[in-house]
Amino acid sequence: ENALRRIDFSGGYISSDSPDHEICKTLSEKYGLTIFNEDEVSTIMLASTCKHLALSHGTYSWVIGVLGYYSDVYIPDFNAAWHGDIFGMPGWKKVARGT
């Protein structure tokens, strides 16, 4: 949500493997997002065309960020040793909790 507050947009999509989760529903309602619940390939194809991407910290999200080459990419600021520095891409904006 902190990333969404930084982005000037009207409408968009939210994708999750748990589209009925309360967080997805809340973000969808609050920011006018359409829940996109399709297969992985369709999700990547759609996301790679978006102007702004707010990603989670998983490798699936990382792939979407890399393929969204011309997108503004927002990532959570976190320390997780398992991924190395794959999220250290030039131009990606880290968003801390509570900011």
XYZ file of C-alpha atoms in Angstrom, residues 7-79:
73
model
C 2.027 6.380 -7.640
C -0.209 8.755 -9.571
C -2.624 6.452 -11.396
C -6.268 5.906 -12.135
C -7.261 2.269 -12.210
C -5.035 -0.743 -12.433
C -4.765 -4.407 -11.572
C -3.871 -6.525 -8.598
C -2.785 -10.130 -9.041
C -2.378 -12.759 -6.364
C -2.553 -16.494 -5.897
C -5.048 -15.619 -3.122
C -7.433 -13.159 -4.809
C -10.050 -13.614 -2.076
C -7.603 -12.563 0.639
C -8.707 -9.540 2.647
C -5.640 -7.523 1.600
C -6.428 -7.993 -2.107
C -10.037 -7.035 -1.583
C -9.135 -3.985 0.505
C -6.534 -2.695 -1.964
C -8.893 -3.335 -4.860
C -11.668 -1.297 -3.283
C -9.474 1.489 -1.912
C -7.466 2.106 -5.112
C -9.933 1.052 -7.819
C -7.901 -2.002 -8.827
C -9.322 -4.870 -10.844
C -8.422 -8.266 -9.444
C -6.632 -10.171 -12.221
C -6.802 -13.906 -11.551
C -5.403 -15.688 -14.592
C -2.621 -18.168 -15.283
C 1.045 -17.275 -14.811
C 1.769 -16.504 -18.475
C -1.243 -14.185 -18.804
C -0.280 -12.428 -15.573
C 3.295 -11.856 -16.740
C 2.100 -10.651 -20.140
C -0.299 -8.144 -18.594
C 2.145 -6.933 -15.958
C 4.942 -6.434 -18.487
C 2.777 -3.785 -20.199
C 2.029 -1.770 -17.051
C 3.544 1.661 -16.445
C 3.935 1.085 -12.697
C 4.623 -2.170 -10.849
C 4.399 -2.659 -7.088
C 5.960 -6.055 -6.442
C 6.164 -8.510 -3.595
C 9.528 -10.027 -2.658
C 9.230 -13.345 -4.526
C 11.106 -14.497 -7.599
C 7.877 -14.566 -9.644
C 7.478 -10.849 -8.939
C 11.139 -10.316 -9.805
C 10.542 -11.847 -13.265
C 7.600 -9.496 -13.780
C 9.785 -6.539 -12.789
C 12.555 -7.533 -15.174
C 10.115 -8.013 -18.060
C 8.455 -4.694 -17.254
C 11.578 -2.958 -18.532
C 9.907 0.402 -19.173
C 7.916 0.343 -15.928
C 8.468 2.191 -12.680
C 9.143 -0.695 -10.301
C 8.480 -0.492 -6.559
C 9.792 -3.236 -4.285
C 9.577 -3.847 -0.546
C 12.676 -2.806 1.397
C 13.643 -5.940 3.277
C 16.621 -8.085 4.176
